[in-house]
Amino acid sequence: KTYANEFMEAYDIPKPATLVADNLESGLLFIKGRKPEDYVIKADGLAAGKGVVLPKSKQQARKIVTQMMSGDLFGEAGERVLFQKRLHGQEVSMMALYDGRNAEVLFLAQDFKRLKDKDKGPNTGGMGSYAPVQEPLVSSDQLSQMHETLAKTLHGLRDRKITDPGVIY
C-alpha cells in the first residue's frame, strides 16, 4: 500500500491524504491528535482482505496499531501502517485489462466491503459486487475523472517500464 501511495503521489493520481508510520511511536502520535472517525488504519502488506480498520475510538486505534506493528495481528504485513483520510459514500471501481502498454476498460463495479447492510460493521475481504454500474450512481463528470485517473496510471506504468499484463482495478 505504501508503494501504491507513492506511485499515486508521483503521478498526480487522486487519493486520500495519507501518513505512513514506520514505527509505533509515529503511529501513536498520529492517533493522539485526531478523531478516530476521520481516518482508517491500513496494514502496509497483504492481510487477506482484512488489513483495513475503521477505528471507533482512540483506545481501539491505539490497540490496533500496536497489534499490527508488533506483528501480532497481520504478521509482517502490519509492520508498517498507513493512516488515510476516511472517505464516505458508495464505492465504484473501474476495471481495465492491461497488456503491458495499453488498457481496455471492461466495466464499472460497485463493491460492498462492510459486513452488514447500510455500510455497517467491520470491513471484510469483500461482501460482493455488481456490474455494470451506470448513472445516476456515477455521473459523467465522475466517469471522466476515472478515465483521467486511468490515463495517469498508464503513464506511470510506462514511465516505470512496468509491462506485466494484468487487471488495473
PDB file of C-alpha atoms in Angstrom:
ATOM      1  CA  LYS A   1       0.000   0.000   0.000  1.00  0.00           C
ATOM      2  CA  THR A   2       2.935   2.332   0.631  1.00  0.00           C
ATOM      3  CA  TYR A   3       4.197   1.664  -2.899  1.00  0.00           C
ATOM      4  CA  ALA A   4       0.750   2.457  -4.348  1.00  0.00           C
ATOM      5  CA  ASN A   5       0.559   5.656  -2.285  1.00  0.00           C
ATOM      6  CA  GLU A   6       3.995   6.774  -3.512  1.00  0.00           C
ATOM      7  CA  PHE A   7       3.072   5.875  -7.104  1.00  0.00           C
ATOM      8  CA  MET A   8      -0.110   7.955  -6.901  1.00  0.00           C
ATOM      9  CA  GLU A   9       1.768  10.930  -5.452  1.00  0.00           C
ATOM     10  CA  ALA A  10       4.437  10.723  -8.164  1.00  0.00           C
ATOM     11  CA  TYR A  11       1.882  10.723 -10.996  1.00  0.00           C
ATOM     12  CA  ASP A  12      -0.683  13.131  -9.522  1.00  0.00           C
ATOM     13  CA  ILE A  13      -3.332  10.435  -9.145  1.00  0.00           C
ATOM     14  CA  PRO A  14      -6.143  11.377  -6.727  1.00  0.00           C
ATOM     15  CA  LYS A  15      -6.008   9.616  -3.352  1.00  0.00           C
ATOM     16  CA  PRO A  16      -6.939  10.291   0.245  1.00  0.00           C
ATOM     17  CA  ALA A  17      -4.477  12.202   2.428  1.00  0.00           C
ATOM     18  CA  THR A  18      -2.036   9.607   3.785  1.00  0.00           C
ATOM     19  CA  LEU A  19       0.569   9.303   6.510  1.00  0.00           C
ATOM     20  CA  VAL A  20       2.906   6.291   6.564  1.00  0.00           C
ATOM     21  CA  ALA A  21       4.061   5.209  10.029  1.00  0.00           C
ATOM     22  CA  ASP A  22       7.267   3.170  10.099  1.00  0.00           C
ATOM     23  CA  ASN A  23       7.323   2.820  13.877  1.00  0.00           C
ATOM     24  CA  LEU A  24       4.900   2.579  16.758  1.00  0.00           C
ATOM     25  CA  GLU A  25       5.807   5.994  18.169  1.00  0.00           C
ATOM     26  CA  SER A  26       4.820   7.834  14.969  1.00  0.00           C
ATOM     27  CA  GLY A  27       1.633   5.761  14.697  1.00  0.00           C
ATOM     28  CA  LEU A  28       0.542   6.565  18.238  1.00  0.00           C
ATOM     29  CA  LEU A  29       1.420  10.239  17.751  1.00  0.00           C
ATOM     30  CA  PHE A  30      -0.850  10.386  14.686  1.00  0.00           C
ATOM     31  CA  ILE A  31      -3.743   8.889  16.674  1.00  0.00           C
ATOM     32  CA  LYS A  32      -3.266  11.292  19.573  1.00  0.00           C
ATOM     33  CA  GLY A  33      -4.079  14.364  17.521  1.00  0.00           C
ATOM     34  CA  ARG A  34      -7.082  13.121  15.532  1.00  0.00           C
ATOM     35  CA  LYS A  35     -10.649  11.920  15.829  1.00  0.00           C
ATOM     36  CA  PRO A  36     -10.916   8.188  15.021  1.00  0.00           C
ATOM     37  CA  GLU A  37     -13.848   8.750  12.654  1.00  0.00           C
ATOM     38  CA  ASP A  38     -11.594  10.886  10.429  1.00  0.00           C
ATOM     39  CA  TYR A  39      -9.174   8.153   9.317  1.00  0.00           C
ATOM     40  CA  VAL A  40      -8.689   4.474   8.521  1.00  0.00           C
ATOM     41  CA  ILE A  41      -5.736   2.314   9.515  1.00  0.00           C
ATOM     42  CA  LYS A  42      -4.210   0.060   6.850  1.00  0.00           C
ATOM     43  CA  ALA A  43      -1.603  -2.662   7.191  1.00  0.00           C
ATOM     44  CA  ASP A  44       1.003  -1.978   4.515  1.00  0.00           C
ATOM     45  CA  GLY A  45       1.223  -5.570   3.290  1.00  0.00           C
ATOM     46  CA  LEU A  46      -1.257  -8.207   2.213  1.00  0.00           C
ATOM     47  CA  ALA A  47      -3.623  -9.185   5.007  1.00  0.00           C
ATOM     48  CA  ALA A  48      -6.145 -11.469   3.279  1.00  0.00           C
ATOM     49  CA  GLY A  49      -8.563  -8.597   2.670  1.00  0.00           C
ATOM     50  CA  LYS A  50      -8.734  -7.812   6.390  1.00  0.00           C
ATOM     51  CA  GLY A  51      -5.965  -5.201   6.659  1.00  0.00           C
ATOM     52  CA  VAL A  52      -8.135  -2.077   6.866  1.00  0.00           C
ATOM     53  CA  VAL A  53      -9.632  -0.996  10.176  1.00  0.00           C
ATOM     54  CA  LEU A  54     -12.102   1.828  10.742  1.00  0.00           C
ATOM     55  CA  PRO A  55     -11.484   2.660  14.401  1.00  0.00           C
ATOM     56  CA  LYS A  56     -14.387   3.630  16.627  1.00  0.00           C
ATOM     57  CA  SER A  57     -12.283   5.110  19.452  1.00  0.00           C
ATOM     58  CA  LYS A  58      -8.754   6.307  20.143  1.00  0.00           C
ATOM     59  CA  GLN A  59      -8.352   3.359  22.507  1.00  0.00           C
ATOM     60  CA  GLN A  60      -9.261   0.900  19.737  1.00  0.00           C
ATOM     61  CA  ALA A  61      -6.970   2.711  17.278  1.00  0.00           C
ATOM     62  CA  ARG A  62      -4.010   2.514  19.694  1.00  0.00           C
ATOM     63  CA  LYS A  63      -4.670  -1.190  20.288  1.00  0.00           C
ATOM     64  CA  ILE A  64      -4.960  -1.988  16.562  1.00  0.00           C
ATOM     65  CA  VAL A  65      -1.796  -0.066  15.630  1.00  0.00           C
ATOM     66  CA  THR A  66       0.136  -1.692  18.476  1.00  0.00           C
ATOM     67  CA  GLN A  67      -1.037  -5.177  17.418  1.00  0.00           C
ATOM     68  CA  MET A  68      -0.321  -4.505  13.736  1.00  0.00           C
ATOM     69  CA  MET A  69       3.145  -3.074  14.245  1.00  0.00           C
ATOM     70  CA  SER A  70       4.177  -5.785  16.705  1.00  0.00           C
ATOM     71  CA  GLY A  71       3.267  -8.459  14.152  1.00  0.00           C
ATOM     72  CA  ASP A  72       0.573  -9.939  16.392  1.00  0.00           C
ATOM     73  CA  LEU A  73      -2.317  -9.020  14.089  1.00  0.00           C
ATOM     74  CA  PHE A  74      -1.107  -9.498  10.479  1.00  0.00           C
ATOM     75  CA  GLY A  75       2.468 -10.668  10.845  1.00  0.00           C
ATOM     76  CA  GLU A  76       4.917  -8.807   8.616  1.00  0.00           C
ATOM     77  CA  ALA A  77       2.048  -7.164   6.698  1.00  0.00           C
ATOM     78  CA  GLY A  78       1.425  -4.773   9.597  1.00  0.00           C
ATOM     79  CA  GLU A  79       4.983  -3.775  10.459  1.00  0.00           C
ATOM     80  CA  ARG A  80       4.310  -0.517   8.633  1.00  0.00           C
ATOM     81  CA  VAL A  81       0.875   1.124   8.684  1.00  0.00           C
ATOM     82  CA  LEU A  82      -0.839   3.792   6.665  1.00  0.00           C
ATOM     83  CA  PHE A  83      -3.336   6.236   8.050  1.00  0.00           C
ATOM     84  CA  GLN A  84      -5.655   7.553   5.368  1.00  0.00           C
ATOM     85  CA  LYS A  85      -8.451  10.082   5.446  1.00  0.00           C
ATOM     86  CA  ARG A  86     -11.717   8.186   5.816  1.00  0.00           C
ATOM     87  CA  LEU A  87     -13.904   8.591   2.768  1.00  0.00           C
ATOM     88  CA  HIS A  88     -17.670   8.247   2.919  1.00  0.00           C
ATOM     89  CA  GLY A  89     -20.166   7.208   0.298  1.00  0.00           C
ATOM     90  CA  GLN A  90     -20.609   4.446  -2.197  1.00  0.00           C
ATOM     91  CA  GLU A  91     -17.598   2.736  -3.777  1.00  0.00           C
ATOM     92  CA  VAL A  92     -17.322   2.216  -7.504  1.00  0.00           C
ATOM     93  CA  SER A  93     -14.313   0.656  -9.219  1.00  0.00           C
ATOM     94  CA  MET A  94     -13.206   0.730 -12.839  1.00  0.00           C
ATOM     95  CA  MET A  95     -11.720  -2.492 -14.203  1.00  0.00           C
ATOM     96  CA  ALA A  96      -9.347  -2.453 -17.173  1.00  0.00           C
ATOM     97  CA  LEU A  97      -7.257  -5.136 -18.869  1.00  0.00           C
ATOM     98  CA  TYR A  98      -3.614  -4.059 -19.190  1.00  0.00           C
ATOM     99  CA  ASP A  99      -1.480  -5.693 -21.885  1.00  0.00           C
ATOM    100  CA  GLY A 100       1.813  -4.174 -20.776  1.00  0.00           C
ATOM    101  CA  ARG A 101       1.328  -0.966 -22.733  1.00  0.00           C
ATOM    102  CA  ASN A 102      -2.371  -0.139 -23.117  1.00  0.00           C
ATOM    103  CA  ALA A 103      -5.575  -0.770 -21.201  1.00  0.00           C
ATOM    104  CA  GLU A 104      -9.099  -1.641 -22.237  1.00  0.00           C
ATOM    105  CA  VAL A 105     -11.837  -0.659 -19.793  1.00  0.00           C
ATOM    106  CA  LEU A 106     -14.145  -3.571 -19.039  1.00  0.00           C
ATOM    107  CA  PHE A 107     -16.794  -2.201 -16.719  1.00  0.00           C
ATOM    108  CA  LEU A 108     -17.552  -0.292 -13.534  1.00  0.00           C
ATOM    109  CA  ALA A 109     -18.443  -2.321 -10.455  1.00  0.00           C
ATOM    110  CA  GLN A 110     -19.926  -1.339  -7.141  1.00  0.00           C
ATOM    111  CA  ASP A 111     -18.144  -3.070  -4.279  1.00  0.00           C
ATOM    112  CA  PHE A 112     -19.546  -3.793  -0.835  1.00  0.00           C
ATOM    113  CA  LYS A 113     -16.875  -4.291   1.830  1.00  0.00           C
ATOM    114  CA  ARG A 114     -18.661  -3.878   5.133  1.00  0.00           C
ATOM    115  CA  LEU A 115     -20.147  -6.898   6.880  1.00  0.00           C
ATOM    116  CA  LYS A 116     -23.668  -5.547   7.412  1.00  0.00           C
ATOM    117  CA  ASP A 117     -26.287  -3.689   5.397  1.00  0.00           C
ATOM    118  CA  LYS A 118     -26.166   0.099   5.117  1.00  0.00           C
ATOM    119  CA  ASP A 119     -22.353   0.168   5.298  1.00  0.00           C
ATOM    120  CA  LYS A 120     -22.246  -1.049   8.903  1.00  0.00           C
ATOM    121  CA  GLY A 121     -19.908  -3.463  10.632  1.00  0.00           C
ATOM    122  CA  PRO A 122     -16.225  -4.164  10.060  1.00  0.00           C
ATOM    123  CA  ASN A 123     -14.516  -4.239   6.683  1.00  0.00           C
ATOM    124  CA  THR A 124     -14.273  -7.678   5.111  1.00  0.00           C
ATOM    125  CA  GLY A 125     -12.405  -9.127   2.169  1.00  0.00           C
ATOM    126  CA  GLY A 126     -15.432  -8.089   0.115  1.00  0.00           C
ATOM    127  CA  MET A 127     -19.077  -8.964   0.615  1.00  0.00           C
ATOM    128  CA  GLY A 128     -19.878  -8.823  -3.077  1.00  0.00           C
ATOM    129  CA  SER A 129     -20.211  -6.526  -6.021  1.00  0.00           C
ATOM    130  CA  TYR A 130     -22.302  -5.989  -9.099  1.00  0.00           C
ATOM    131  CA  ALA A 131     -21.652  -4.656 -12.577  1.00  0.00           C
ATOM    132  CA  PRO A 132     -22.233  -2.774 -14.734  1.00  0.00           C
ATOM    133  CA  VAL A 133     -22.832   0.408 -12.752  1.00  0.00           C
ATOM    134  CA  GLN A 134     -24.438   3.302 -14.606  1.00  0.00           C
ATOM    135  CA  GLU A 135     -25.730   6.792 -13.964  1.00  0.00           C
ATOM    136  CA  PRO A 136     -27.002   8.172 -11.666  1.00  0.00           C
ATOM    137  CA  LEU A 137     -24.605   6.291  -9.350  1.00  0.00           C
ATOM    138  CA  VAL A 138     -21.679   7.565 -11.449  1.00  0.00           C
ATOM    139  CA  SER A 139     -22.065  10.948 -13.108  1.00  0.00           C
ATOM    140  CA  SER A 140     -20.470  11.781 -16.440  1.00  0.00           C
ATOM    141  CA  ASP A 141     -18.003  14.057 -14.591  1.00  0.00           C
ATOM    142  CA  GLN A 142     -17.008  11.220 -12.261  1.00  0.00           C
ATOM    143  CA  LEU A 143     -16.619   8.863 -15.210  1.00  0.00           C
ATOM    144  CA  SER A 144     -14.349  11.415 -16.912  1.00  0.00           C
ATOM    145  CA  GLN A 145     -12.272  11.646 -13.726  1.00  0.00           C
ATOM    146  CA  MET A 146     -11.956   7.863 -13.651  1.00  0.00           C
ATOM    147  CA  HIS A 147     -10.710   7.806 -17.259  1.00  0.00           C
ATOM    148  CA  GLU A 148      -8.235  10.603 -16.444  1.00  0.00           C
ATOM    149  CA  THR A 149      -7.002   8.579 -13.453  1.00  0.00           C
ATOM    150  CA  LEU A 150      -6.534   5.536 -15.689  1.00  0.00           C
ATOM    151  CA  ALA A 151      -4.548   7.652 -18.187  1.00  0.00           C
ATOM    152  CA  LYS A 152      -2.260   8.897 -15.377  1.00  0.00           C
ATOM    153  CA  THR A 153      -1.841   5.326 -14.134  1.00  0.00           C
ATOM    154  CA  LEU A 154      -0.865   4.123 -17.623  1.00  0.00           C
ATOM    155  CA  HIS A 155       1.638   6.970 -17.892  1.00  0.00           C
ATOM    156  CA  GLY A 156       3.173   5.910 -14.570  1.00  0.00           C
ATOM    157  CA  LEU A 157       3.347   2.249 -15.568  1.00  0.00           C
ATOM    158  CA  ARG A 158       5.020   3.118 -18.881  1.00  0.00           C
ATOM    159  CA  ASP A 159       7.378   5.563 -17.176  1.00  0.00           C
ATOM    160  CA  ARG A 160       8.474   2.876 -14.721  1.00  0.00           C
ATOM    161  CA  LYS A 161       8.647   0.281 -17.512  1.00  0.00           C
ATOM    162  CA  ILE A 162       6.093  -1.951 -15.823  1.00  0.00           C
ATOM    163  CA  THR A 163       4.971  -4.254 -18.627  1.00  0.00           C
ATOM    164  CA  ASP A 164       3.470  -7.224 -16.787  1.00  0.00           C
ATOM    165  CA  PRO A 165      -0.062  -7.741 -18.091  1.00  0.00           C
ATOM    166  CA  GLY A 166      -2.930  -7.793 -15.646  1.00  0.00           C
ATOM    167  CA  VAL A 167      -6.041  -6.034 -14.423  1.00  0.00           C
ATOM    168  CA  ILE A 168      -5.968  -2.411 -13.319  1.00  0.00           C
ATOM    169  CA  TYR A 169      -8.571  -2.019 -10.604  1.00  0.00           C
TER     170      TYR A 169
END
